[in-house]
JSON list of C-alpha atoms in Angstrom, two decimals:
[
{"chain": "Z", "resi": 49, "resn": "PHE", "atom": "CA", "xyz": [106.43, 192.73, 86.73]},
{"chain": "Z", "resi": 50, "resn": "ASP", "atom": "CA", "xyz": [107.85, 195.14, 88.62]},
{"chain": "Z", "resi": 51, "resn": "LEU", "atom": "CA", "xyz": [107.22, 195.07, 92.96]},
{"chain": "Z", "resi": 52, "resn": "ASN", "atom": "CA", "xyz": [104.91, 197.48, 93.06]},
{"chain": "Z", "resi": 53, "resn": "THR", "atom": "CA", "xyz": [102.63, 195.96, 90.68]},
{"chain": "Z", "resi": 54, "resn": "LEU", "atom": "CA", "xyz": [102.79, 192.90, 92.48]},
{"chain": "Z", "resi": 55, "resn": "ARG", "atom": "CA", "xyz": [102.13, 194.59, 95.52]},
{"chain": "Z", "resi": 56, "resn": "ALA", "atom": "CA", "xyz": [98.92, 196.35, 94.34]},
{"chain": "Z", "resi": 57, "resn": "PHE", "atom": "CA", "xyz": [97.71, 192.80, 92.90]},
{"chain": "Z", "resi": 58, "resn": "ILE", "atom": "CA", "xyz": [97.90, 191.11, 96.49]},
{"chain": "Z", "resi": 59, "resn": "ALA", "atom": "CA", "xyz": [96.94, 193.87, 98.30]},
{"chain": "Z", "resi": 60, "resn": "GLY", "atom": "CA", "xyz": [93.56, 194.15, 96.14]},
{"chain": "Z", "resi": 61, "resn": "LEU", "atom": "CA", "xyz": [93.16, 190.54, 96.77]},
{"chain": "Z", "resi": 62, "resn": "ALA", "atom": "CA", "xyz": [93.28, 191.17, 100.37]},
{"chain": "Z", "resi": 63, "resn": "THR", "atom": "CA", "xyz": [90.77, 194.21, 100.02]},
{"chain": "Z", "resi": 64, "resn": "THR", "atom": "CA", "xyz": [88.14, 193.17, 97.23]},
{"chain": "Z", "resi": 65, "resn": "ARG", "atom": "CA", "xyz": [86.78, 190.16, 95.20]},
{"chain": "Z", "resi": 66, "resn": "ILE", "atom": "CA", "xyz": [87.13, 192.01, 92.01]},
{"chain": "Z", "resi": 67, "resn": "ILE", "atom": "CA", "xyz": [90.33, 193.26, 90.61]},
{"chain": "Z", "resi": 68, "resn": "ILE", "atom": "CA", "xyz": [90.60, 195.58, 87.23]},
{"chain": "Z", "resi": 69, "resn": "LEU", "atom": "CA", "xyz": [93.93, 195.20, 85.26]},
{"chain": "Z", "resi": 70, "resn": "GLU", "atom": "CA", "xyz": [93.74, 197.71, 82.76]},
{"chain": "Z", "resi": 71, "resn": "GLY", "atom": "CA", "xyz": [96.06, 199.31, 80.16]},
{"chain": "Z", "resi": 72, "resn": "LEU", "atom": "CA", "xyz": [97.04, 198.95, 76.52]},
{"chain": "Z", "resi": 73, "resn": "SER", "atom": "CA", "xyz": [96.88, 195.71, 74.73]},
{"chain": "Z", "resi": 74, "resn": "GLY", "atom": "CA", "xyz": [99.85, 193.42, 75.27]},
{"chain": "Z", "resi": 75, "resn": "THR", "atom": "CA", "xyz": [100.77, 194.90, 78.54]},
{"chain": "Z", "resi": 76, "resn": "GLY", "atom": "CA", "xyz": [100.55, 191.58, 80.78]},
{"chain": "Z", "resi": 77, "resn": "LYS", "atom": "CA", "xyz": [97.40, 192.15, 82.13]},
{"chain": "Z", "resi": 78, "resn": "SER", "atom": "CA", "xyz": [96.28, 188.59, 81.46]},
{"chain": "Z", "resi": 79, "resn": "SER", "atom": "CA", "xyz": [99.69, 187.24, 82.22]},
{"chain": "Z", "resi": 80, "resn": "LEU", "atom": "CA", "xyz": [99.78, 188.50, 85.87]},
{"chain": "Z", "resi": 81, "resn": "ALA", "atom": "CA", "xyz": [96.42, 186.54, 86.63]},
{"chain": "Z", "resi": 82, "resn": "ARG", "atom": "CA", "xyz": [97.83, 183.53, 84.97]},
{"chain": "Z", "resi": 83, "resn": "PHE", "atom": "CA", "xyz": [101.35, 183.90, 86.62]},
{"chain": "Z", "resi": 84, "resn": "PHE", "atom": "CA", "xyz": [99.73, 184.18, 89.88]},
{"chain": "Z", "resi": 85, "resn": "SER", "atom": "CA", "xyz": [97.53, 180.97, 89.67]},
{"chain": "Z", "resi": 86, "resn": "ASP", "atom": "CA", "xyz": [100.38, 179.20, 88.65]},
{"chain": "Z", "resi": 87, "resn": "PHE", "atom": "CA", "xyz": [102.43, 180.57, 91.77]},
{"chain": "Z", "resi": 88, "resn": "ILE", "atom": "CA", "xyz": [99.32, 179.49, 94.14]},
{"chain": "Z", "resi": 89, "resn": "GLU", "atom": "CA", "xyz": [99.49, 175.92, 92.08]},
{"chain": "Z", "resi": 90, "resn": "GLU", "atom": "CA", "xyz": [95.72, 176.51, 91.00]},
{"chain": "Z", "resi": 91, "resn": "GLU", "atom": "CA", "xyz": [94.27, 176.72, 87.79]},
{"chain": "Z", "resi": 92, "resn": "SER", "atom": "CA", "xyz": [92.42, 179.85, 86.78]},
{"chain": "Z", "resi": 93, "resn": "TYR", "atom": "CA", "xyz": [89.44, 180.13, 84.84]},
{"chain": "Z", "resi": 94, "resn": "PHE", "atom": "CA", "xyz": [89.36, 182.35, 81.62]},
{"chain": "Z", "resi": 95, "resn": "GLU", "atom": "CA", "xyz": [86.25, 183.74, 79.67]},
{"chain": "Z", "resi": 96, "resn": "ALA", "atom": "CA", "xyz": [86.71, 185.76, 76.82]},
{"chain": "Z", "resi": 97, "resn": "VAL", "atom": "CA", "xyz": [84.24, 188.45, 76.98]},
{"chain": "Z", "resi": 98, "resn": "GLN", "atom": "CA", "xyz": [82.16, 188.96, 73.87]},
{"chain": "Z", "resi": 99, "resn": "ALA", "atom": "CA", "xyz": [80.53, 192.13, 72.14]},
{"chain": "Z", "resi": 100, "resn": "THR", "atom": "CA", "xyz": [77.39, 190.43, 71.97]},
{"chain": "Z", "resi": 101, "resn": "TRP", "atom": "CA", "xyz": [76.97, 190.20, 75.92]},
{"chain": "Z", "resi": 102, "resn": "ARG", "atom": "CA", "xyz": [73.92, 192.47, 77.40]},
{"chain": "Z", "resi": 103, "resn": "ASP", "atom": "CA", "xyz": [72.67, 190.57, 80.12]},
{"chain": "Z", "resi": 104, "resn": "ARG", "atom": "CA", "xyz": [73.62, 187.99, 83.03]},
{"chain": "Z", "resi": 105, "resn": "SER", "atom": "CA", "xyz": [72.66, 185.07, 80.61]},
{"chain": "Z", "resi": 106, "resn": "ALA", "atom": "CA", "xyz": [75.89, 185.68, 79.10]},
{"chain": "Z", "resi": 107, "resn": "ILE", "atom": "CA", "xyz": [77.80, 184.28, 82.05]},
{"chain": "Z", "resi": 108, "resn": "LEU", "atom": "CA", "xyz": [75.02, 182.53, 84.15]},
{"chain": "Z", "resi": 109, "resn": "GLY", "atom": "CA", "xyz": [73.01, 180.73, 81.31]},
{"chain": "Z", "resi": 110, "resn": "TYR", "atom": "CA", "xyz": [69.48, 180.68, 81.22]},
{"chain": "Z", "resi": 111, "resn": "PHE", "atom": "CA", "xyz": [66.28, 178.37, 81.43]},
{"chain": "Z", "resi": 112, "resn": "ASN", "atom": "CA", "xyz": [65.33, 177.39, 77.85]},
{"chain": "Z", "resi": 113, "resn": "ASP", "atom": "CA", "xyz": [61.16, 177.01, 78.13]},
{"chain": "Z", "resi": 114, "resn": "PHE", "atom": "CA", "xyz": [60.85, 175.19, 75.11]},
{"chain": "Z", "resi": 115, "resn": "SER", "atom": "CA", "xyz": [63.41, 172.41, 75.76]},
{"chain": "Z", "resi": 116, "resn": "LYS", "atom": "CA", "xyz": [62.78, 172.64, 79.62]},
{"chain": "Z", "resi": 117, "resn": "THR", "atom": "CA", "xyz": [66.49, 172.58, 80.43]},
{"chain": "Z", "resi": 118, "resn": "TYR", "atom": "CA", "xyz": [68.93, 175.06, 81.75]},
{"chain": "Z", "resi": 119, "resn": "SER", "atom": "CA", "xyz": [71.73, 176.29, 79.16]},
{"chain": "Z", "resi": 120, "resn": "GLU", "atom": "CA", "xyz": [74.40, 176.82, 82.00]},
{"chain": "Z", "resi": 121, "resn": "THR", "atom": "CA", "xyz": [77.78, 178.20, 81.03]},
{"chain": "Z", "resi": 122, "resn": "GLU", "atom": "CA", "xyz": [81.27, 177.33, 81.68]},
{"chain": "Z", "resi": 123, "resn": "PHE", "atom": "CA", "xyz": [81.19, 180.38, 84.44]},
{"chain": "Z", "resi": 124, "resn": "LEU", "atom": "CA", "xyz": [78.52, 178.94, 86.14]},
{"chain": "Z", "resi": 125, "resn": "LYS", "atom": "CA", "xyz": [80.01, 175.39, 86.11]},
{"chain": "Z", "resi": 126, "resn": "ARG", "atom": "CA", "xyz": [83.06, 176.85, 87.74]},
{"chain": "Z", "resi": 127, "resn": "LEU", "atom": "CA", "xyz": [81.31, 178.61, 90.18]},
{"chain": "Z", "resi": 128, "resn": "TYR", "atom": "CA", "xyz": [79.39, 175.88, 91.42]},
{"chain": "Z", "resi": 129, "resn": "HIS", "atom": "CA", "xyz": [82.51, 173.25, 91.17]},
{"chain": "Z", "resi": 130, "resn": "PHE", "atom": "CA", "xyz": [84.01, 175.33, 93.91]},
{"chain": "Z", "resi": 131, "resn": "THR", "atom": "CA", "xyz": [81.10, 175.28, 96.38]},
{"chain": "Z", "resi": 132, "resn": "TYR", "atom": "CA", "xyz": [82.68, 172.01, 96.66]},
{"chain": "Z", "resi": 133, "resn": "ARG", "atom": "CA", "xyz": [86.32, 172.89, 96.74]},
{"chain": "Z", "resi": 134, "resn": "LEU", "atom": "CA", "xyz": [86.59, 175.65, 99.74]},
{"chain": "Z", "resi": 135, "resn": "ASN", "atom": "CA", "xyz": [90.05, 174.79, 100.30]},
{"chain": "Z", "resi": 136, "resn": "HIS", "atom": "CA", "xyz": [91.09, 175.92, 96.81]},
{"chain": "Z", "resi": 137, "resn": "VAL", "atom": "CA", "xyz": [91.56, 179.25, 95.43]},
{"chain": "Z", "resi": 138, "resn": "ASN", "atom": "CA", "xyz": [89.17, 180.06, 92.43]},
{"chain": "Z", "resi": 139, "resn": "VAL", "atom": "CA", "xyz": [90.44, 182.75, 90.35]},
{"chain": "Z", "resi": 140, "resn": "MET", "atom": "CA", "xyz": [88.18, 183.60, 87.43]},
{"chain": "Z", "resi": 141, "resn": "VAL", "atom": "CA", "xyz": [89.22, 186.03, 84.97]},
{"chain": "Z", "resi": 142, "resn": "LEU", "atom": "CA", "xyz": [86.77, 187.76, 82.54]},
{"chain": "Z", "resi": 143, "resn": "ASP", "atom": "CA", "xyz": [89.16, 188.93, 79.90]},
{"chain": "Z", "resi": 144, "resn": "GLU", "atom": "CA", "xyz": [88.53, 192.29, 77.99]},
{"chain": "Z", "resi": 145, "resn": "VAL", "atom": "CA", "xyz": [85.45, 193.10, 79.84]},
{"chain": "Z", "resi": 146, "resn": "ASN", "atom": "CA", "xyz": [84.85, 196.26, 78.60]},
{"chain": "Z", "resi": 147, "resn": "ILE", "atom": "CA", "xyz": [84.59, 194.82, 74.73]},
{"chain": "Z", "resi": 148, "resn": "SER", "atom": "CA", "xyz": [80.89, 194.87, 75.79]},
{"chain": "Z", "resi": 149, "resn": "ARG", "atom": "CA", "xyz": [79.12, 196.96, 78.80]},
{"chain": "Z", "resi": 150, "resn": "VAL", "atom": "CA", "xyz": [80.32, 195.14, 82.05]},
{"chain": "Z", "resi": 151, "resn": "GLU", "atom": "CA", "xyz": [77.60, 196.97, 84.40]},
{"chain": "Z", "resi": 152, "resn": "TYR", "atom": "CA", "xyz": [75.28, 194.96, 82.11]},
{"chain": "Z", "resi": 153, "resn": "TYR", "atom": "CA", "xyz": [76.09, 191.32, 82.45]},
{"chain": "Z", "resi": 154, "resn": "PHE", "atom": "CA", "xyz": [78.26, 191.54, 85.49]},
{"chain": "Z", "resi": 155, "resn": "ALA", "atom": "CA", "xyz": [75.58, 193.64, 87.33]},
{"chain": "Z", "resi": 156, "resn": "ASP", "atom": "CA", "xyz": [74.45, 190.77, 89.68]},
{"chain": "Z", "resi": 157, "resn": "PHE", "atom": "CA", "xyz": [78.23, 190.30, 90.73]},
{"chain": "Z", "resi": 158, "resn": "LEU", "atom": "CA", "xyz": [78.84, 194.17, 91.33]},
{"chain": "Z", "resi": 159, "resn": "SER", "atom": "CA", "xyz": [76.03, 194.10, 93.91]},
{"chain": "Z", "resi": 160, "resn": "ILE", "atom": "CA", "xyz": [75.96, 190.82, 95.83]},
{"chain": "Z", "resi": 161, "resn": "LEU", "atom": "CA", "xyz": [79.86, 191.13, 96.33]},
{"chain": "Z", "resi": 162, "resn": "GLU", "atom": "CA", "xyz": [79.24, 194.55, 98.33]},
{"chain": "Z", "resi": 163, "resn": "TYR", "atom": "CA", "xyz": [77.31, 192.39, 100.96]},
{"chain": "Z", "resi": 164, "resn": "PRO", "atom": "CA", "xyz": [78.77, 190.51, 103.93]},
{"chain": "Z", "resi": 165, "resn": "MET", "atom": "CA", "xyz": [79.82, 186.83, 102.72]},
{"chain": "Z", "resi": 166, "resn": "ASP", "atom": "CA", "xyz": [76.59, 184.92, 103.87]},
{"chain": "Z", "resi": 167, "resn": "LYS", "atom": "CA", "xyz": [74.60, 187.01, 101.40]},
{"chain": "Z", "resi": 168, "resn": "TRP", "atom": "CA", "xyz": [76.73, 186.24, 98.38]},
{"chain": "Z", "resi": 169, "resn": "LYS", "atom": "CA", "xyz": [73.69, 184.60, 96.71]},
{"chain": "Z", "resi": 170, "resn": "ILE", "atom": "CA", "xyz": [72.59, 184.46, 93.10]},
{"chain": "Z", "resi": 171, "resn": "LYS", "atom": "CA", "xyz": [69.08, 183.56, 92.25]},
{"chain": "Z", "resi": 172, "resn": "ILE", "atom": "CA", "xyz": [69.77, 181.23, 89.34]},
{"chain": "Z", "resi": 173, "resn": "MET", "atom": "CA", "xyz": [66.42, 180.03, 88.13]},
{"chain": "Z", "resi": 174, "resn": "GLN", "atom": "CA", "xyz": [63.12, 179.49, 89.68]},
{"chain": "Z", "resi": 175, "resn": "LEU", "atom": "CA", "xyz": [62.88, 175.99, 90.25]},
{"chain": "Z", "resi": 176, "resn": "PRO", "atom": "CA", "xyz": [59.63, 173.80, 89.82]},
{"chain": "Z", "resi": 177, "resn": "TYR", "atom": "CA", "xyz": [57.54, 172.61, 93.02]},
{"chain": "Z", "resi": 178, "resn": "ASP", "atom": "CA", "xyz": [58.65, 169.11, 92.92]},
{"chain": "Z", "resi": 179, "resn": "PHE", "atom": "CA", "xyz": [62.19, 169.45, 91.52]},
{"chain": "Z", "resi": 180, "resn": "GLU", "atom": "CA", "xyz": [65.12, 168.23, 93.55]},
{"chain": "Z", "resi": 181, "resn": "ALA", "atom": "CA", "xyz": [67.76, 170.50, 93.08]},
{"chain": "Z", "resi": 182, "resn": "PRO", "atom": "CA", "xyz": [71.56, 169.65, 93.41]},
{"chain": "Z", "resi": 183, "resn": "GLU", "atom": "CA", "xyz": [73.07, 170.07, 96.74]},
{"chain": "Z", "resi": 184, "resn": "HIS", "atom": "CA", "xyz": [74.46, 173.47, 96.71]},
{"chain": "Z", "resi": 185, "resn": "LEU", "atom": "CA", "xyz": [71.74, 174.98, 94.64]},
{"chain": "Z", "resi": 186, "resn": "ASN", "atom": "CA", "xyz": [69.07, 175.16, 97.08]},
{"chain": "Z", "resi": 187, "resn": "ASP", "atom": "CA", "xyz": [65.90, 176.78, 95.94]},
{"chain": "Z", "resi": 188, "resn": "GLY", "atom": "CA", "xyz": [67.56, 177.63, 92.48]},
{"chain": "Z", "resi": 189, "resn": "ILE", "atom": "CA", "xyz": [70.06, 180.07, 94.33]},
{"chain": "Z", "resi": 190, "resn": "LEU", "atom": "CA", "xyz": [74.13, 179.30, 94.20]},
{"chain": "Z", "resi": 191, "resn": "LYS", "atom": "CA", "xyz": [75.92, 180.61, 97.04]},
{"chain": "Z", "resi": 192, "resn": "ILE", "atom": "CA", "xyz": [79.04, 182.46, 95.58]},
{"chain": "Z", "resi": 193, "resn": "PRO", "atom": "CA", "xyz": [81.98, 180.65, 97.34]},
{"chain": "Z", "resi": 194, "resn": "HIS", "atom": "CA", "xyz": [84.15, 182.64, 99.46]},
{"chain": "Z", "resi": 195, "resn": "ASN", "atom": "CA", "xyz": [87.17, 181.39, 97.77]},
{"chain": "Z", "resi": 196, "resn": "THR", "atom": "CA", "xyz": [86.47, 183.10, 94.61]},
{"chain": "Z", "resi": 197, "resn": "TRP", "atom": "CA", "xyz": [88.07, 186.10, 93.13]},
{"chain": "Z", "resi": 198, "resn": "PHE", "atom": "CA", "xyz": [87.22, 187.86, 89.84]},
{"chain": "Z", "resi": 199, "resn": "ILE", "atom": "CA", "xyz": [89.91, 189.51, 87.80]},
{"chain": "Z", "resi": 200, "resn": "LEU", "atom": "CA", "xyz": [88.71, 191.72, 85.17]},
{"chain": "Z", "resi": 201, "resn": "THR", "atom": "CA", "xyz": [91.16, 192.63, 82.44]},
{"chain": "Z", "resi": 202, "resn": "ALA", "atom": "CA", "xyz": [90.15, 195.73, 80.37]},
{"chain": "Z", "resi": 203, "resn": "ASN", "atom": "CA", "xyz": [91.92, 197.32, 77.45]},
{"chain": "Z", "resi": 204, "resn": "LYS", "atom": "CA", "xyz": [92.24, 201.00, 76.93]},
{"chain": "Z", "resi": 205, "resn": "ASP", "atom": "CA", "xyz": [91.64, 201.79, 73.26]},
{"chain": "Z", "resi": 206, "resn": "ASP", "atom": "CA", "xyz": [88.96, 202.95, 70.68]},
{"chain": "Z", "resi": 207, "resn": "SER", "atom": "CA", "xyz": [87.55, 199.69, 70.13]},
{"chain": "Z", "resi": 208, "resn": "THR", "atom": "CA", "xyz": [86.12, 199.38, 74.03]},
{"chain": "Z", "resi": 209, "resn": "TYR", "atom": "CA", "xyz": [83.44, 200.97, 76.37]},
{"chain": "Z", "resi": 210, "resn": "THR", "atom": "CA", "xyz": [84.26, 203.12, 79.07]},
{"chain": "Z", "resi": 211, "resn": "ILE", "atom": "CA", "xyz": [84.29, 201.45, 82.53]},
{"chain": "Z", "resi": 212, "resn": "THR", "atom": "CA", "xyz": [81.76, 203.38, 84.67]},
{"chain": "Z", "resi": 213, "resn": "ASP", "atom": "CA", "xyz": [82.15, 204.33, 88.26]},
{"chain": "Z", "resi": 214, "resn": "LYS", "atom": "CA", "xyz": [79.48, 202.01, 89.15]},
{"chain": "Z", "resi": 215, "resn": "VAL", "atom": "CA", "xyz": [81.95, 199.17, 88.31]},
{"chain": "Z", "resi": 216, "resn": "TYR", "atom": "CA", "xyz": [85.28, 201.16, 89.50]},
{"chain": "Z", "resi": 217, "resn": "ASP", "atom": "CA", "xyz": [83.71, 201.76, 92.92]},
{"chain": "Z", "resi": 218, "resn": "ARG", "atom": "CA", "xyz": [83.29, 198.22, 93.84]},
{"chain": "Z", "resi": 219, "resn": "ALA", "atom": "CA", "xyz": [86.64, 196.91, 92.54]},
{"chain": "Z", "resi": 220, "resn": "ILE", "atom": "CA", "xyz": [90.68, 197.79, 92.75]},
{"chain": "Z", "resi": 221, "resn": "THR", "atom": "CA", "xyz": [92.07, 199.13, 89.56]},
{"chain": "Z", "resi": 222, "resn": "ILE", "atom": "CA", "xyz": [95.97, 198.47, 88.57]},
{"chain": "Z", "resi": 223, "resn": "ASN", "atom": "CA", "xyz": [96.85, 200.74, 85.60]},
{"chain": "Z", "resi": 224, "resn": "PHE", "atom": "CA", "xyz": [99.31, 199.15, 83.00]},
{"chain": "Z", "resi": 225, "resn": "SER", "atom": "CA", "xyz": [101.45, 201.38, 81.15]}
]
């Protein structure tokens, strides 16, 4: 990677919790996130966005009324896990975010991350009255750890959706050519 791209990436991490790496397929967007994690000796989490994602349940899971269980996702498990690892850096990569409409499935995060850090909370589910919740899931609310950054990779081609201004306004974008 050229020095300007690396500088933009590090400056983006210092500025916001959402970075969009955008460009043609094969230009190194995912590699940059992976190499950065290797450099800081952390393991990044990669989630390949699916075209069927329409709402937050794709990344946060959902409560199944029939089985009375919560269907958790690996994404949610990773977020929760890092509420216990606050001295580590949590890099969460959503790969090819615009294969589906990012403002639909990532809407909660786009809104919440605009608030001060102590308000970074997502309501996962309404807990039953006598339910004893896990330690970091008080009242069914998950606090997004302050050590978390979201790296969104986006391909620019005819097979993807246009990323809306709502998303761009809340992120730093680095274009790969």
